Short mmCIF file of C-alpha atoms and ligand atoms in Angstrom, two decimals:
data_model
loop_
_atom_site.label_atom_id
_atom_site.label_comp_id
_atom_site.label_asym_id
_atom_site.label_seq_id
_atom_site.Cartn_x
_atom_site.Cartn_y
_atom_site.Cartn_z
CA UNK A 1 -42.39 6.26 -40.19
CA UNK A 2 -45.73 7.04 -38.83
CA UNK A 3 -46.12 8.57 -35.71
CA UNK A 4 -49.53 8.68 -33.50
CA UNK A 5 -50.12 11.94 -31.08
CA UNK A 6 -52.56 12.94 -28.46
CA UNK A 7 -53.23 15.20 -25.48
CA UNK A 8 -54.28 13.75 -22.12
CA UNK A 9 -55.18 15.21 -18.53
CA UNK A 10 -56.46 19.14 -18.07
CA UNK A 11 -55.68 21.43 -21.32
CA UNK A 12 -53.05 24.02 -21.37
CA UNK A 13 -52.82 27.04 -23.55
CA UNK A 14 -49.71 25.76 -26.21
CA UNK A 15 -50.93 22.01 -27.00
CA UNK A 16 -51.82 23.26 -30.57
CA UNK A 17 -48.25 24.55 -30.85
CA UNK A 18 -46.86 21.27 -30.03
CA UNK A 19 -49.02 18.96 -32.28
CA UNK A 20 -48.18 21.88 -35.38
CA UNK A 21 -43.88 21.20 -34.18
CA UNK A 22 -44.65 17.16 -34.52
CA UNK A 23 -46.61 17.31 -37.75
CA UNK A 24 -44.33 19.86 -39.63
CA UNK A 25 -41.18 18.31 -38.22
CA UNK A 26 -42.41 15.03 -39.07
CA UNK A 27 -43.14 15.72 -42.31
CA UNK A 28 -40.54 18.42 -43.62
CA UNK A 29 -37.39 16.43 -42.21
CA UNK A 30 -38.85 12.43 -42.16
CA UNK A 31 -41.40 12.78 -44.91
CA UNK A 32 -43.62 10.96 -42.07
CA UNK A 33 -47.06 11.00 -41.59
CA UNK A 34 -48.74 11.59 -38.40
CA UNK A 35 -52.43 10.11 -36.90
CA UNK A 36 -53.71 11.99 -33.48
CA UNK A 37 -56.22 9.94 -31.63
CA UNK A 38 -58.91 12.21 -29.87
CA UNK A 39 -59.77 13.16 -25.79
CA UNK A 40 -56.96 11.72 -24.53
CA UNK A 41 -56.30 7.81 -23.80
CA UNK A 42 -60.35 7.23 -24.45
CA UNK A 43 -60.06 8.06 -28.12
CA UNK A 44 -56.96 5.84 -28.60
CA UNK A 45 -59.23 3.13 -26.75
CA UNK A 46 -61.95 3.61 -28.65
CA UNK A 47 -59.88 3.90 -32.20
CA UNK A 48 -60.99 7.66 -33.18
CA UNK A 49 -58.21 9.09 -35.18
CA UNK A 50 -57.78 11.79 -37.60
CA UNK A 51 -54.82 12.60 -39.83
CA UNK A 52 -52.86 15.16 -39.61
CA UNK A 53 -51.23 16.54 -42.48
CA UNK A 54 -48.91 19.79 -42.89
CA UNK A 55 -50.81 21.97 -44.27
CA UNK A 56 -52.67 25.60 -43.75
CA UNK A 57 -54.72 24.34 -41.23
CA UNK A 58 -52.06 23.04 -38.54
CA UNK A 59 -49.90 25.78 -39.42
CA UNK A 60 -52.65 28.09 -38.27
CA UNK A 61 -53.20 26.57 -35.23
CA UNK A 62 -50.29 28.32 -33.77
CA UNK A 63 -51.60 30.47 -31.69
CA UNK A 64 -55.06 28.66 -30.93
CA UNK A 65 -55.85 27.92 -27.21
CA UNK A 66 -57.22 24.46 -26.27
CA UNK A 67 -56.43 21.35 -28.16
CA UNK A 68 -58.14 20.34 -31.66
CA UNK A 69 -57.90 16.71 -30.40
CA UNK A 70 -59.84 17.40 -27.71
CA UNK A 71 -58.58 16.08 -24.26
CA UNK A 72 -60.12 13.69 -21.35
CA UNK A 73 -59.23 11.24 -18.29
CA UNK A 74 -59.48 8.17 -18.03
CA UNK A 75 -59.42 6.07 -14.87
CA UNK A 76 -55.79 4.13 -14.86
CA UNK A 77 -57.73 0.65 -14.14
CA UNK A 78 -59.75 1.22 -16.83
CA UNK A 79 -56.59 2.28 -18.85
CA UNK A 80 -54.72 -0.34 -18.13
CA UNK A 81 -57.40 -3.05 -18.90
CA UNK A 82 -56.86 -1.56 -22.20
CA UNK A 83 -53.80 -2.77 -23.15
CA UNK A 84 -54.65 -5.03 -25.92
CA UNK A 85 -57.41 -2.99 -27.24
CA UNK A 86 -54.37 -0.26 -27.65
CA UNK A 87 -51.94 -2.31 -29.24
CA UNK A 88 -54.67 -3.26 -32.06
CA UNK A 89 -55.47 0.00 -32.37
CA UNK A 90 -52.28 1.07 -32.88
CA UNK A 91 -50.78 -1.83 -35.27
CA UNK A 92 -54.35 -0.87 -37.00
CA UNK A 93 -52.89 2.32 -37.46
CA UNK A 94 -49.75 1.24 -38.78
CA UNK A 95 -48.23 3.18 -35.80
CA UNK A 96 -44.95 2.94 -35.29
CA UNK A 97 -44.35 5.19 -31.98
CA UNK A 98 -46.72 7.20 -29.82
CA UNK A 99 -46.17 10.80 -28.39
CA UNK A 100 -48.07 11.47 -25.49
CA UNK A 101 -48.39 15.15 -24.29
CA UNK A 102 -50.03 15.34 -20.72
CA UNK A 103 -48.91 16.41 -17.03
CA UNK A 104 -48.12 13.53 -14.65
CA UNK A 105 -51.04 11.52 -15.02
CA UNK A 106 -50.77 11.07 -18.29
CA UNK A 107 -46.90 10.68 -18.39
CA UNK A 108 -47.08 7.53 -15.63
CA UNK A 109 -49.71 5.96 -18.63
CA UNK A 110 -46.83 6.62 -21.04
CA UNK A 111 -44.24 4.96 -18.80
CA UNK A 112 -46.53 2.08 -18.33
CA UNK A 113 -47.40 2.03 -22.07
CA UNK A 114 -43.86 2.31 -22.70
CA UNK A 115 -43.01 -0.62 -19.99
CA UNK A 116 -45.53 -2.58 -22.03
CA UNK A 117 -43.56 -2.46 -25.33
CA UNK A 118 -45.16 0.62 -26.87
CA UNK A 119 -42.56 3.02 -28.00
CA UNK A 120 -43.39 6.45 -26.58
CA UNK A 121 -41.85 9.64 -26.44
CA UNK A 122 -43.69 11.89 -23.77
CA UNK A 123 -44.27 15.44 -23.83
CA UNK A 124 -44.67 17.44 -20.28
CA UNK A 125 -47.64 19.65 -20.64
CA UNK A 126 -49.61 21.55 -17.40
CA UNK A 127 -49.89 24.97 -16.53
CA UNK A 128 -49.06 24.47 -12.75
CA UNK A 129 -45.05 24.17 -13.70
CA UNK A 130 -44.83 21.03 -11.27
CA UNK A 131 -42.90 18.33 -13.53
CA UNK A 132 -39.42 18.05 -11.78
CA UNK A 133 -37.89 16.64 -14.80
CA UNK A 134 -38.01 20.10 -16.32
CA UNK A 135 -37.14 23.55 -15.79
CA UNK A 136 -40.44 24.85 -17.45
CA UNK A 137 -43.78 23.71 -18.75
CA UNK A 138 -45.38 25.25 -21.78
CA UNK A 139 -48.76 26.97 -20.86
CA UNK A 140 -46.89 28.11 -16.92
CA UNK A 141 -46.36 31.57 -18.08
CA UNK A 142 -49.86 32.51 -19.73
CA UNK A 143 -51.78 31.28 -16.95
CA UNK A 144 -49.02 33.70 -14.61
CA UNK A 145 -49.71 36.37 -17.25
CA UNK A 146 -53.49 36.03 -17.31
CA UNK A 147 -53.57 35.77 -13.13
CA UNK A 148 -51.06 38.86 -12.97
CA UNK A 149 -53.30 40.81 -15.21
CA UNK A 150 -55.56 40.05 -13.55
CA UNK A 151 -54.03 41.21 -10.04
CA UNK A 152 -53.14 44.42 -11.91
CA UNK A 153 -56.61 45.43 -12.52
CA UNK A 154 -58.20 44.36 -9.12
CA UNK A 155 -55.10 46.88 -7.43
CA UNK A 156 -56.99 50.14 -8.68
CA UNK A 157 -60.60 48.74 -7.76
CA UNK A 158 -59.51 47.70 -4.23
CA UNK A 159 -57.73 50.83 -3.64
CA UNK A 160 -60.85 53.11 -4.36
CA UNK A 161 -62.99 51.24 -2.33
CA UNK A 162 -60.23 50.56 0.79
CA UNK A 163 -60.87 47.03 -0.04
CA UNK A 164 -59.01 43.64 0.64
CA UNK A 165 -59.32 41.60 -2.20
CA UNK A 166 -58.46 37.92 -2.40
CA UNK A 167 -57.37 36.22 -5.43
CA UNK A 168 -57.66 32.65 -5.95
CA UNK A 169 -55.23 31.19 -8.67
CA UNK A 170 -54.62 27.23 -9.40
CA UNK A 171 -51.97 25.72 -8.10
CA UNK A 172 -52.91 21.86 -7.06
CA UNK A 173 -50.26 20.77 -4.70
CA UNK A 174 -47.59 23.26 -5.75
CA UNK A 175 -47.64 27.32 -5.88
CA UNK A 176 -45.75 28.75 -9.06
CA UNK A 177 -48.51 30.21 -10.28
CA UNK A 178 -49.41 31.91 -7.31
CA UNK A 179 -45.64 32.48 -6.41
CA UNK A 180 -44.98 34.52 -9.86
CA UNK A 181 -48.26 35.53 -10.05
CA UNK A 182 -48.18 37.96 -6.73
CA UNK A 183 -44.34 38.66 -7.47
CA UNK A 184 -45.39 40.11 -10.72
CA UNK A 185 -48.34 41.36 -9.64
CA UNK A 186 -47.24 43.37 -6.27
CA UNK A 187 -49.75 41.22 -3.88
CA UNK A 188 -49.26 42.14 -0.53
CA UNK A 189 -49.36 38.47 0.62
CA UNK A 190 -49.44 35.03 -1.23
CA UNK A 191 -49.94 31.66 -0.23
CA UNK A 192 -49.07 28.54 -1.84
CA UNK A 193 -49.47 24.42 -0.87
CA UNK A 194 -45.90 23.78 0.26
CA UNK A 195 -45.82 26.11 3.00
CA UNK A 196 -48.98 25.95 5.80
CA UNK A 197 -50.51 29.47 6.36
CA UNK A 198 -51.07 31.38 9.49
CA UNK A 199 -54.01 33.69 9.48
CA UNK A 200 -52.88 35.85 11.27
CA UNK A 201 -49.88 36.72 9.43
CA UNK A 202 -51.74 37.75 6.32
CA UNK A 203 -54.20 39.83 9.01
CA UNK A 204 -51.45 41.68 10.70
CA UNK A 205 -49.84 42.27 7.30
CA UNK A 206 -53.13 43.93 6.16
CA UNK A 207 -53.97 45.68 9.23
CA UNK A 208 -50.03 47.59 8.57
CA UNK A 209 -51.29 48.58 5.72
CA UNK A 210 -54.11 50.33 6.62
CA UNK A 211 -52.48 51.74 9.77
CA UNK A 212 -49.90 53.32 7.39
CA UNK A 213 -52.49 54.66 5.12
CA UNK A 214 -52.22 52.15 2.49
CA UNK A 215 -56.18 51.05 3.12
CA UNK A 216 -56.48 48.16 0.80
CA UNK A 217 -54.76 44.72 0.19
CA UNK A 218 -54.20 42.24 -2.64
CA UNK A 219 -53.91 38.29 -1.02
CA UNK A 220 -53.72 35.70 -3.85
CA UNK A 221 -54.17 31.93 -2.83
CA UNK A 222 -53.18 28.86 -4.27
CA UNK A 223 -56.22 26.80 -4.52
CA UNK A 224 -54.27 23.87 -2.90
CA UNK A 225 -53.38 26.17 0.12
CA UNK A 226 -54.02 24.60 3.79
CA UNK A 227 -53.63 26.41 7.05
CA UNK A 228 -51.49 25.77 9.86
CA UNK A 229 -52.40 23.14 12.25
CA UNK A 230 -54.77 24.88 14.63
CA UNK A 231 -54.75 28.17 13.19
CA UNK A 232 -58.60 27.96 11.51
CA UNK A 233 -61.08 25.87 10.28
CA UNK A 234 -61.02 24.75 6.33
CA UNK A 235 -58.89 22.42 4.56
CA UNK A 236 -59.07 20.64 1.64
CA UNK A 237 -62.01 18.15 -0.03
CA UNK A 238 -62.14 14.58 -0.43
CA UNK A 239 -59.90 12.92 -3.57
CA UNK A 240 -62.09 12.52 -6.38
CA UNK A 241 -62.24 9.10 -8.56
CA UNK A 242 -58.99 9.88 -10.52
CA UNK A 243 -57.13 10.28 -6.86
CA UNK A 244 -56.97 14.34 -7.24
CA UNK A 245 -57.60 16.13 -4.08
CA UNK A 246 -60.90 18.58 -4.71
CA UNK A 247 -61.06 22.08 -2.97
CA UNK A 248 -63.55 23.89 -0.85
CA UNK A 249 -62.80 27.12 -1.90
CA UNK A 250 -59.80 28.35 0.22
CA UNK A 251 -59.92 31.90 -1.30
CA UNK A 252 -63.43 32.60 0.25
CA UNK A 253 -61.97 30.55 3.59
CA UNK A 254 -59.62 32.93 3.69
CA UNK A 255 -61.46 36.07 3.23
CA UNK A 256 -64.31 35.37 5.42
CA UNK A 257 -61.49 34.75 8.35
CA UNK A 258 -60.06 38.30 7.53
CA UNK A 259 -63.48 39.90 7.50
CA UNK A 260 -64.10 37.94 10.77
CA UNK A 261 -60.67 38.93 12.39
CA UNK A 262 -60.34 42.52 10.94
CA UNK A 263 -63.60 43.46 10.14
CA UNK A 264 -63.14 44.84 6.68
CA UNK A 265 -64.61 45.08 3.67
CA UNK A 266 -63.08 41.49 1.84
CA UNK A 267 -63.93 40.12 -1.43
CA UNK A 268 -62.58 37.14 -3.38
CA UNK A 269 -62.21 36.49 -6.91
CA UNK A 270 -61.49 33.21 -8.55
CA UNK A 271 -59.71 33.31 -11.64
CA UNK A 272 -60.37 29.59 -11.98
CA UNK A 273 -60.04 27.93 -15.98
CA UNK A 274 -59.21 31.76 -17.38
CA UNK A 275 -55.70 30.85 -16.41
CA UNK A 276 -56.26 28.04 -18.73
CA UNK A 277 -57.89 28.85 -21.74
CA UNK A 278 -57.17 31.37 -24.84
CA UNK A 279 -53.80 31.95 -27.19
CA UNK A 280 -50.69 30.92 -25.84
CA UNK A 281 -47.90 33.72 -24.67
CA UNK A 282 -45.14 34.39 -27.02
CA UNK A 283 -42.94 32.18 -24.47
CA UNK A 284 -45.16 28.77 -24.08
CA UNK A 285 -45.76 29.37 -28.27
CA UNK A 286 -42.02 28.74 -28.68
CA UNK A 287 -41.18 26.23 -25.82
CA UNK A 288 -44.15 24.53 -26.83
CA UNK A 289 -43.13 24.52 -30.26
CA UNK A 290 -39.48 23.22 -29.32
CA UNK A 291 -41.22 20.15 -27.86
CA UNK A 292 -43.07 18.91 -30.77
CA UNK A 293 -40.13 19.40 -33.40
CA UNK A 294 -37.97 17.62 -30.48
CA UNK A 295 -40.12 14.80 -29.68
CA UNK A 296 -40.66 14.09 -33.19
CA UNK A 297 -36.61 13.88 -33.89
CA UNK A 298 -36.35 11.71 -30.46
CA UNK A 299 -39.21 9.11 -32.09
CA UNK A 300 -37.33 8.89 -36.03
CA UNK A 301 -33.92 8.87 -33.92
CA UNK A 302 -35.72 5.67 -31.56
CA UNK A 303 -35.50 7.35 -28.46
CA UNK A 304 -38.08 5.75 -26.71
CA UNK A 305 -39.03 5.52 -23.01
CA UNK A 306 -37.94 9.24 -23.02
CA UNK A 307 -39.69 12.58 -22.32
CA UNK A 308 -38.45 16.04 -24.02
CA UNK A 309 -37.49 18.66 -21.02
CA UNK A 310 -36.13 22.40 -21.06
CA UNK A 311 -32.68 22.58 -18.95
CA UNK A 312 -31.54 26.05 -19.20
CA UNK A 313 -31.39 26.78 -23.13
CA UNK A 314 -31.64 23.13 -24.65
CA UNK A 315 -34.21 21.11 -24.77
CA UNK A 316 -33.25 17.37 -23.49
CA UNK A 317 -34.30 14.08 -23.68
CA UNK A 318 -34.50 12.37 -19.94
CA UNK A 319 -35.79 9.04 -18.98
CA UNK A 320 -39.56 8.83 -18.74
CA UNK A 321 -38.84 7.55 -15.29
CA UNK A 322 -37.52 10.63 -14.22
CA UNK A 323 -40.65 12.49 -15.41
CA UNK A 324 -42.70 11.49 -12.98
CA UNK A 325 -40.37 10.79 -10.08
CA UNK A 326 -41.31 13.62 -8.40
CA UNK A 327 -43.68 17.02 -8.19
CA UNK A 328 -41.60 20.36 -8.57
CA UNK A 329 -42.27 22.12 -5.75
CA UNK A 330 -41.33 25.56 -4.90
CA UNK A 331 -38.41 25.73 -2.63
CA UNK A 332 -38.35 27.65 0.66
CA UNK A 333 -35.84 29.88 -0.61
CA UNK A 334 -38.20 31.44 -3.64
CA UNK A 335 -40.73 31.87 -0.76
CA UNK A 336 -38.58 33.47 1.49
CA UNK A 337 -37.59 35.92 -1.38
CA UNK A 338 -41.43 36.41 -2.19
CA UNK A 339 -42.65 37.03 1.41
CA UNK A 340 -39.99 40.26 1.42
CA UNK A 341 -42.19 42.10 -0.79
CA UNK A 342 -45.44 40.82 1.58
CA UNK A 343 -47.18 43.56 3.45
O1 LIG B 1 -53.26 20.51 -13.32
C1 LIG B 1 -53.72 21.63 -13.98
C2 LIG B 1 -54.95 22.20 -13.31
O2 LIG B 1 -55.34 23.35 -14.03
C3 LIG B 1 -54.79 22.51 -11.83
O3 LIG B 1 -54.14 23.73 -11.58
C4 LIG B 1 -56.22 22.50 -11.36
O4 LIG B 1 -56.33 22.19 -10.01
C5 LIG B 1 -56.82 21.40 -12.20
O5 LIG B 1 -56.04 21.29 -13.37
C6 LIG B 1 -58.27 21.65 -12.55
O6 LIG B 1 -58.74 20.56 -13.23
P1 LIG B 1 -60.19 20.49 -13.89
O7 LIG B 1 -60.13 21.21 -15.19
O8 LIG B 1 -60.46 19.05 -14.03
O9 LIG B 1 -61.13 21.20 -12.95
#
């Protein structure tokens, strides 16, 4: 068998680890050979491929951040005017099945590849944790171990200089990073997308602190964020030309309005694509791992139309479908829990 790969959509720290699983587990148990096309859908549009072979090189890339095919996005009309060109490509190739590792954009271009009479295995891949079909997605716990990290280090600054210091963490339309992040990281407040913010919660919650002698606060913010109704001015941006909502910088919203309300010292930090980049946990290296060898058993086995998912222990095959049914967002109950450690 031969077996294409490639990574799609906004990189995530483990991608490596999954294209090493494929390659090795193609080779070592199939004695197949795999191609990966390069940045994303384009590069299997545009018919740039390299081989991949099991050797030194993808075993080393292990622990490397990133993706060595390089990643992109790619408009859907666009992709789907493509069809043909794809299907050359790929019989070109001598392809028989695809494995496409991406979040929920690029999973829906797998169904629809897949609907299309390509057979594709899909692998769930962003660092925001928000693919319901799984319990976990590889590259979710480095960017929570880089952001709580970082909240660990800003605790001792803000406390010598009775700061409040506001730390803005990714989080699109759902908050698990910013959820663990500030459980891990003892923030005295976080907000997330799924649940509307009321300034003045997070202000009277500061203004305890200081009032008890505590005189400084850690607030992390989702990026995706929004205040209640009414409550204060911002909101989000305007969707951009793939649909994705853009931001206008809710952390520094946020901390102005405190400054404004409470009049103290506030400063924001952004941790921004440092969630995203650099070597993989020892958690996302193994999921991530368990992913590749899986999806390359589900493609010799003809599993297509499926996507590899973590339920509890074992890692699953479930309908493609189901992938991208719907966004995993973070209950009320896992907020409630977080917001007893708040103030
Ligand atoms: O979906 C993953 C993610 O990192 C989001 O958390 C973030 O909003 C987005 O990608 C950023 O995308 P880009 O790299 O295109 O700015």
């Amino acid at each position: 068998m031969r077996l294409a790969t490639l990574t799609s959509g906004g990189d995530c720290p483990g991608l490596n680890a999954v294209i090493r699983g494929i390659v090795r587990t193609a080779s070592a148990e199939y004695g197949s050979t795999v191609v990966g096309y390069q940045d994303g859908w384009v590069g299997l549009m545009e018919d740039r491929r390299v081989d991949l072979y099991d050797d030194a090189f993808i075993d080393s890339i292990l622990l490397r951040g990133g993706t060595i095919l390089g990643t992109g996005r790619l408009h859907p009309d666009k992709f789907k005017a493509g069809l043909d060109t794809i299907k050359e490509n790929l019989a070109d190739a001598e392809v028989d099945a695809l494995i496409a590792i991406g979040g929920e954009g690029t999973l829906k271009g797998a169904k629809w590849l897949s609907d299309n009479g390509i057979p594709v295995v899909g692998v769930p891949k962003t660092i925001d944790n928000d693919v319901a079909a799984t319990d976990y997605t590889f590259g979710f716990d480095t960017a929570v171990s880089v952001a709580t990290d970082a909240i660990d280090r800003l605790h001792t600054t803000a406390e010598s200089h009775n700061r409040i210091l506001i730390v803005e963490v990714m989080g699109r339309h759902v908050g698990w990073i910013a959820l663990h992040a500030g459980m891990a990281g003892g923030a005295h407040y976080t907000v997330i997308p799924e649940e509307p913010f009321d300034i003045a919660d997070i202000c009277k919650a500061m203004e305890r602190r200081f009032q008890m002698g505590e005189k400084y606060g850690i607030v992390v913010v989702a990026e995706g964020a929004i205040p209640k109704e009414g409550t204060m001015d911002g909101g989000l941006g305007e969707e951009d030309e793939f649909g994705h909502i853009t931001f206008n910088g809710m952390g520094q919203i946020v901390a102005d309005e405190i400054k404004k309300r409470l009049g103290y010292d506030v400063r924001t930090t952004v941790l921004g694509h440092i969630q995203r980049g650099g070597t993989p946990t020892a958690y996302d290296r193994v999921l991530a791992t368990r992913y590749g060898v899986h999806a390359a058993r589900a493609a010799h086995n003809n599993n297509f139309d499926t996507c590899v998912a973590l339920h509890g222990e074992n890692i699953e095959l479930v309908p493609l479908e189901s992938a991208i049914a719907q966004l995993k967002t973070v209950p009320e109950h896992r907020y409630t829990t977080a917001k007893a450690m708040f103030g």
